[in-house]
Coordinates of C-alpha atoms in Angstrom, one line a residue:
T1 CA -50.0 -43.9 35.3
V2 CA -46.3 -43.4 35.7
T3 CA -45.0 -40.7 33.4
A4 CA -41.2 -40.3 33.2
D5 CA -39.9 -36.7 33.5
A6 CA -37.8 -35.4 30.6
Q7 CA -34.1 -35.2 31.6
S8 CA -31.0 -33.7 30.2
K9 CA -27.3 -33.5 31.1
V10 CA -24.1 -32.3 29.7
Y11 CA -21.9 -34.7 27.8
G12 CA -19.5 -36.5 30.1
S13 CA -21.3 -35.6 33.3
A14 CA -23.1 -37.9 35.7
D15 CA -26.7 -38.9 34.9
P16 CA -29.4 -37.0 36.8
S17 CA -31.9 -38.8 38.9
L18 CA -34.6 -40.3 36.7
T19 CA -37.8 -39.0 38.2
Y20 CA -41.4 -39.6 37.3
L21 CA -45.0 -38.3 38.0
V22 CA -47.8 -40.6 39.2
S23 CA -51.2 -39.8 38.0
G24 CA -54.5 -41.6 37.2
A25 CA -56.2 -43.0 40.4
G26 CA -53.0 -42.3 42.2
L27 CA -51.2 -43.9 45.1
V28 CA -53.1 -44.6 48.4
S29 CA -52.3 -45.0 52.0
G30 CA -49.2 -43.0 51.7
E31 CA -47.5 -45.6 49.6
T32 CA -44.7 -45.1 47.2
L33 CA -43.6 -47.1 44.3
T34 CA -40.6 -49.3 44.4
G35 CA -38.0 -49.7 41.7
T36 CA -36.2 -47.2 39.4
L37 CA -36.5 -46.1 35.9
T38 CA -33.6 -46.9 33.5
R39 CA -32.4 -45.4 30.2
V40 CA -30.9 -46.7 27.0
V41 CA -27.1 -46.9 27.3
G42 CA -25.1 -44.2 25.4
E43 CA -23.0 -41.1 25.9
N44 CA -23.2 -39.2 22.7
V45 CA -25.2 -36.2 21.8
V46 CA -27.8 -37.7 19.5
G47 CA -30.8 -36.2 17.8
G48 CA -33.6 -37.7 19.7
G49 CA -32.0 -38.4 23.1
Y50 CA -31.9 -41.7 25.0
A51 CA -35.2 -43.3 25.9
I52 CA -36.1 -43.5 29.6
G53 CA -37.6 -47.0 30.2
Q54 CA -39.9 -48.3 32.9
G55 CA -37.1 -50.2 34.5
S56 CA -38.2 -52.0 37.7
I57 CA -41.2 -49.9 38.3
T58 CA -43.7 -52.6 37.3
S59 CA -46.9 -54.1 38.6
A60 CA -44.9 -57.2 39.5
N61 CA -42.9 -55.1 42.0
N62 CA -45.9 -53.1 43.1
T63 CA -48.7 -55.7 43.2
N64 CA -51.4 -53.5 44.5
Y65 CA -51.3 -51.3 41.4
A66 CA -51.9 -51.8 37.7
I67 CA -49.2 -49.5 36.2
T68 CA -49.4 -47.8 32.9
Y69 CA -46.0 -46.4 31.9
V70 CA -45.5 -43.3 29.7
G71 CA -41.8 -42.9 28.6
N72 CA -39.7 -39.9 28.0
T73 CA -36.1 -39.2 27.0
L74 CA -32.8 -38.1 28.4
S75 CA -31.1 -35.7 26.1
I76 CA -27.3 -35.1 26.2
T77 CA -26.2 -31.6 25.4
P78 CA -22.7 -30.8 24.1
A79 CA -19.9 -30.1 26.5
T80 CA -17.9 -26.9 26.0
L81 CA -14.4 -27.0 24.5
T82 CA -12.6 -23.7 25.2
I83 CA -10.4 -22.4 22.3
T84 CA -7.5 -20.1 23.1
P85 CA -5.8 -18.7 20.0
T86 CA -2.0 -18.5 20.3
S87 CA -1.0 -14.9 21.1
G88 CA 1.3 -13.0 18.8
Q89 CA 0.3 -14.5 15.5
S90 CA 0.8 -12.1 12.6
K91 CA 1.8 -11.7 9.0
T92 CA 3.4 -9.0 6.9
Y93 CA 1.0 -6.9 4.8
G94 CA 0.7 -8.6 1.4
G95 CA 1.5 -12.1 2.6
A96 CA -0.7 -15.1 3.0
D97 CA -2.3 -15.8 6.3
P98 CA -0.5 -18.5 8.3
T99 CA -2.3 -21.5 9.7
F100 CA -3.7 -20.2 13.0
T101 CA -2.6 -22.2 16.0
Y102 CA -4.5 -22.5 19.3
T103 CA -5.0 -24.7 22.4
A104 CA -8.3 -26.5 23.3
S105 CA -9.2 -27.2 26.9
G106 CA -12.2 -29.0 28.3
R107 CA -11.9 -32.5 26.7
V108 CA -13.9 -34.9 28.8
V109 CA -12.2 -37.7 30.7
N110 CA -14.7 -39.7 32.9
A111 CA -13.6 -43.2 33.7
G112 CA -16.9 -44.0 35.3
L113 CA -18.7 -43.4 32.0
G114 CA -15.9 -45.0 29.9
I115 CA -15.1 -41.7 28.3
D116 CA -11.5 -40.6 27.5
D117 CA -11.3 -37.8 25.0
S118 CA -7.9 -36.6 26.1
G119 CA -6.5 -37.4 22.7
L120 CA -9.5 -36.0 20.7
A121 CA -8.3 -34.2 17.6
L122 CA -10.2 -31.3 16.3
T123 CA -10.8 -30.9 12.6
G124 CA -11.0 -27.8 10.4
A125 CA -9.3 -24.6 11.1
L126 CA -9.7 -21.3 12.9
G127 CA -10.7 -18.3 10.8
R128 CA -10.5 -14.5 11.3
V129 CA -12.5 -11.4 10.6
A130 CA -11.9 -10.3 7.0
G131 CA -9.6 -7.5 6.3
E132 CA -6.2 -6.9 4.7
T133 CA -4.9 -3.5 6.0
V134 CA -2.7 -2.7 8.9
A135 CA -5.0 0.0 10.1
G136 CA -8.0 -2.2 10.1
G137 CA -6.6 -4.6 12.6
P138 CA -6.0 -6.4 14.9
Y139 CA -8.5 -8.9 13.5
A140 CA -10.6 -11.0 15.8
Y141 CA -10.4 -14.8 15.3
T142 CA -13.5 -16.8 14.4
L143 CA -14.1 -20.5 14.9
G144 CA -14.1 -20.9 11.2
S145 CA -14.4 -24.6 10.2
L146 CA -13.0 -25.8 13.5
S147 CA -15.0 -28.8 15.0
A148 CA -14.6 -31.3 17.8
G149 CA -17.5 -33.4 16.8
G150 CA -21.1 -33.4 17.9
N151 CA -20.3 -33.9 21.6
Y152 CA -18.8 -30.5 22.0
T153 CA -19.6 -26.9 21.3
L154 CA -16.6 -24.6 20.8
A155 CA -16.2 -21.3 22.6
F156 CA -13.4 -18.8 22.8
A157 CA -11.7 -18.0 26.0
A158 CA -12.4 -14.6 27.5
H159 CA -10.5 -11.9 25.7
P160 CA -8.8 -14.0 23.1
A161 CA -5.8 -12.8 21.2
A162 CA -6.3 -11.1 17.9
F163 CA -4.4 -11.5 14.6
V164 CA -2.1 -8.7 13.5
I165 CA -1.0 -7.5 10.1
N166 CA 2.4 -5.8 10.2
P167 CA 3.4 -3.2 7.7
A168 CA 5.4 -4.2 4.7
T169 CA 8.6 -2.3 4.0
L170 CA 9.2 0.3 1.3
T171 CA 12.8 1.3 0.6
Y172 CA 13.9 4.8 -0.5
T173 CA 16.9 4.2 -2.8
A174 CA 18.8 7.3 -3.8
N175 CA 20.5 7.5 -7.2
A176 CA 24.2 8.2 -6.8
A177 CA 25.3 11.8 -7.3
T178 CA 28.6 13.6 -7.6
R179 CA 29.7 17.2 -7.3
S180 CA 32.8 19.2 -6.7
Y181 CA 33.7 20.8 -3.4
G182 CA 32.1 24.2 -3.1
D183 CA 29.4 23.7 -5.7
A184 CA 25.7 23.6 -5.0
N185 CA 24.0 20.2 -4.6
P186 CA 22.6 18.8 -7.8
A187 CA 19.0 17.8 -8.1
F188 CA 18.7 14.5 -6.3
S189 CA 16.5 11.6 -7.5
G190 CA 15.7 8.0 -6.5
T191 CA 13.2 5.2 -6.4
V192 CA 10.8 3.6 -3.9
T193 CA 10.5 -0.2 -4.0
G194 CA 8.8 -2.9 -2.1
F195 CA 5.2 -2.6 -3.1
V196 CA 2.9 -5.7 -2.8
N197 CA -0.5 -6.6 -4.0
N198 CA 0.1 -5.0 -7.3
E199 CA 0.2 -1.6 -5.6
T200 CA 2.1 1.4 -6.8
L201 CA 3.4 4.7 -5.5
V202 CA 0.2 6.3 -6.6
T203 CA -2.2 3.8 -5.2
A204 CA -0.5 2.9 -1.9
T205 CA 1.0 6.2 -0.7
T206 CA 0.2 9.9 -0.2
G207 CA 2.6 12.7 -0.8
T208 CA 5.6 13.2 -3.0
A209 CA 8.9 11.3 -2.8
M210 CA 11.8 13.6 -2.3
F211 CA 15.6 13.1 -1.9
A212 CA 17.8 15.5 -0.1
S213 CA 21.2 15.8 1.6
S214 CA 22.5 17.7 4.6
A215 CA 25.7 18.4 2.7
N216 CA 26.2 22.1 1.7
V217 CA 28.7 24.2 -0.2
A218 CA 31.0 24.2 2.8
S219 CA 31.0 20.4 3.2
G220 CA 34.4 18.9 2.6
V221 CA 35.5 16.2 0.2
G222 CA 34.0 12.8 1.2
S223 CA 30.8 10.8 1.1
Y224 CA 27.4 12.1 2.3
A225 CA 24.0 10.6 2.7
I226 CA 21.1 11.3 0.4
T227 CA 17.9 10.6 2.3
G228 CA 14.4 9.9 0.9
S229 CA 11.2 11.3 2.5
G230 CA 7.8 12.8 1.8
L231 CA 5.6 9.7 1.6
T232 CA 2.9 8.4 3.9
A233 CA 1.5 4.9 3.5
N234 CA -2.2 4.5 3.1
N235 CA -3.9 2.5 5.9
G236 CA -0.5 2.2 7.6
N237 CA 0.3 -0.7 5.3
Y238 CA 4.0 0.2 4.9
I239 CA 6.9 1.5 6.8
F240 CA 9.8 3.3 5.1
V241 CA 13.5 2.6 5.3
Q242 CA 16.6 4.0 3.6
A243 CA 18.6 1.8 1.3
S244 CA 22.0 1.0 2.9
G245 CA 23.7 2.7 0.0
N246 CA 22.0 6.0 0.7
T247 CA 24.5 6.8 3.5
T248 CA 27.3 7.3 0.9
A249 CA 25.2 8.2 -2.2
L250 CA 26.6 11.7 -2.6
A251 CA 30.3 12.0 -3.4
I252 CA 32.0 15.4 -3.0
T253 CA 35.2 15.4 -5.1
P254 CA 38.1 17.8 -4.9
R255 CA 37.8 21.2 -6.7
A256 CA 40.2 21.5 -9.6
I257 CA 42.3 24.6 -9.6
T258 CA 45.4 25.9 -11.4
V259 CA 48.1 28.2 -10.1
A260 CA 50.2 30.7 -12.2
A261 CA 53.1 32.6 -10.6
N262 CA 53.2 36.3 -11.4
D263 CA 56.4 37.7 -13.1
R264 CA 58.3 40.0 -10.7
S265 CA 61.4 42.2 -11.0
R266 CA 63.8 43.9 -8.7
V267 CA 66.9 46.0 -8.9
Y268 CA 70.2 44.3 -8.3
G269 CA 71.0 44.5 -4.6
D270 CA 67.4 45.0 -3.4
A271 CA 65.5 42.5 -1.3
I272 CA 63.4 39.8 -3.0
P273 CA 59.9 41.1 -3.6
S274 CA 56.8 39.2 -2.5
L275 CA 56.2 36.3 -4.9
T276 CA 52.5 36.3 -5.9
Y277 CA 50.3 34.1 -7.9
V278 CA 46.9 33.8 -9.5
V279 CA 44.5 30.9 -8.9
G280 CA 42.6 29.8 -11.9
G281 CA 40.4 26.8 -12.9
A282 CA 37.4 26.4 -10.7
G283 CA 38.9 28.8 -8.2
L284 CA 39.0 28.9 -4.4
V285 CA 35.7 29.0 -2.5
N286 CA 34.4 29.5 1.0
G287 CA 37.2 31.9 1.9
D288 CA 39.8 29.2 1.5
M289 CA 43.5 30.1 0.8
L290 CA 46.5 28.1 -0.3
S291 CA 49.2 27.3 2.2
G292 CA 53.0 27.7 1.8
S293 CA 54.8 30.0 -0.5
L294 CA 56.6 30.3 -3.9
T295 CA 60.4 30.2 -4.0
T296 CA 63.1 31.4 -6.3
A297 CA 66.9 30.7 -6.5
A298 CA 67.6 34.4 -6.6
T299 CA 69.0 36.2 -3.6
A300 CA 69.7 39.8 -2.8
T301 CA 73.2 39.4 -4.2
S302 CA 72.1 37.6 -7.4
N303 CA 73.5 39.2 -10.5
I304 CA 71.2 40.7 -13.1
G305 CA 69.3 38.2 -15.2
D306 CA 66.2 36.1 -15.1
Y307 CA 65.5 33.6 -12.3
A308 CA 62.6 31.0 -12.2
I309 CA 59.8 31.4 -9.7
L310 CA 59.0 27.9 -8.5
R311 CA 56.1 26.3 -6.7
G312 CA 58.0 25.8 -3.5
T313 CA 55.8 24.8 -0.6
L314 CA 52.6 26.2 -2.1
A315 CA 49.8 23.6 -1.5
A316 CA 46.0 23.3 -1.4
S317 CA 43.9 21.5 1.2
A318 CA 42.4 18.1 0.5
N319 CA 39.3 19.9 -0.8
Y320 CA 41.3 20.9 -4.0
T321 CA 43.3 19.2 -6.7
L322 CA 46.0 21.4 -8.1
T323 CA 45.9 20.4 -11.8
S324 CA 48.8 22.6 -13.0
F325 CA 51.3 25.1 -11.9
T326 CA 52.8 27.7 -14.2
G327 CA 56.0 29.2 -13.0
G328 CA 57.0 32.9 -13.3
T329 CA 60.2 34.8 -13.8
L330 CA 62.0 37.1 -11.4
T331 CA 64.1 39.6 -13.4
V332 CA 67.0 41.3 -11.7
T333 CA 67.8 44.6 -13.4
P334 CA 71.0 46.8 -13.2
R335 CA 71.2 49.1 -10.3
P336 CA 71.5 52.7 -11.5
I337 CA 74.4 54.7 -10.0
T338 CA 75.8 58.2 -10.5

């Protein structure tokens, strides 16, 4: 009795030797059988394998023996196709997953067997481990529905890349504010925008949104930044940026003042007294003073009478607007003599 041994091989590889076991009355006189077993032609991974036939091991070739043949099968196991996901694949939190790309290596090309799978296209798509937060990632890829047909099993390359979810962007937008030079900053306010997935400030962040400026009472006329802060994104799903307009959201305007010259008098022939004034309106702050001086047409030799006190070179810095000037009167009185 010749019983074929069960055999197997990997798809695309050479056939193993088809061996057998002789039993029954057995061979005698040290003889061996001539001929070889054969198998049904085919190179696909099939359910029952390929039958191994008696081939040329027959009684006709081995006349001293009556041969009973017991067949078996050659099974073909799938070859391995190695899947390497493309590194660097990502999306922004709240967006849809892209179609995952990859390379596949290990397609069988064996001219001797008539196999050329170099152009074999895979079907389906890669998947990934479920999760939709930045902190939960990176997310490992899965083979998903990817398939190369029954002749291949799929396996990932060692240490495959993972899929990354990048934070979405929340923008602090300050509301425009204005104040006069020297005043305290007003209460600043603003908004936070950019939420996705129907999230809100309450559901997506921790903390309290605040808006502040580095400008103080001594800051000169000009534009200053109002900056938002105070929030932390849950699960790292957002990063925070400032709206471009925040850099000039606070306008410090000139402080409105008025100047009134004080009335003065002198005796005919005396020197002109100091010409003084009073600053009104919002007033001077931060120890500031006006520059220049008042003038009058009167001189030491001017006759008795009233002379106008004029603004002259009196001026304020750019941090002030002089809204009005009220002149005064210098009165020259008679000089008493005996």
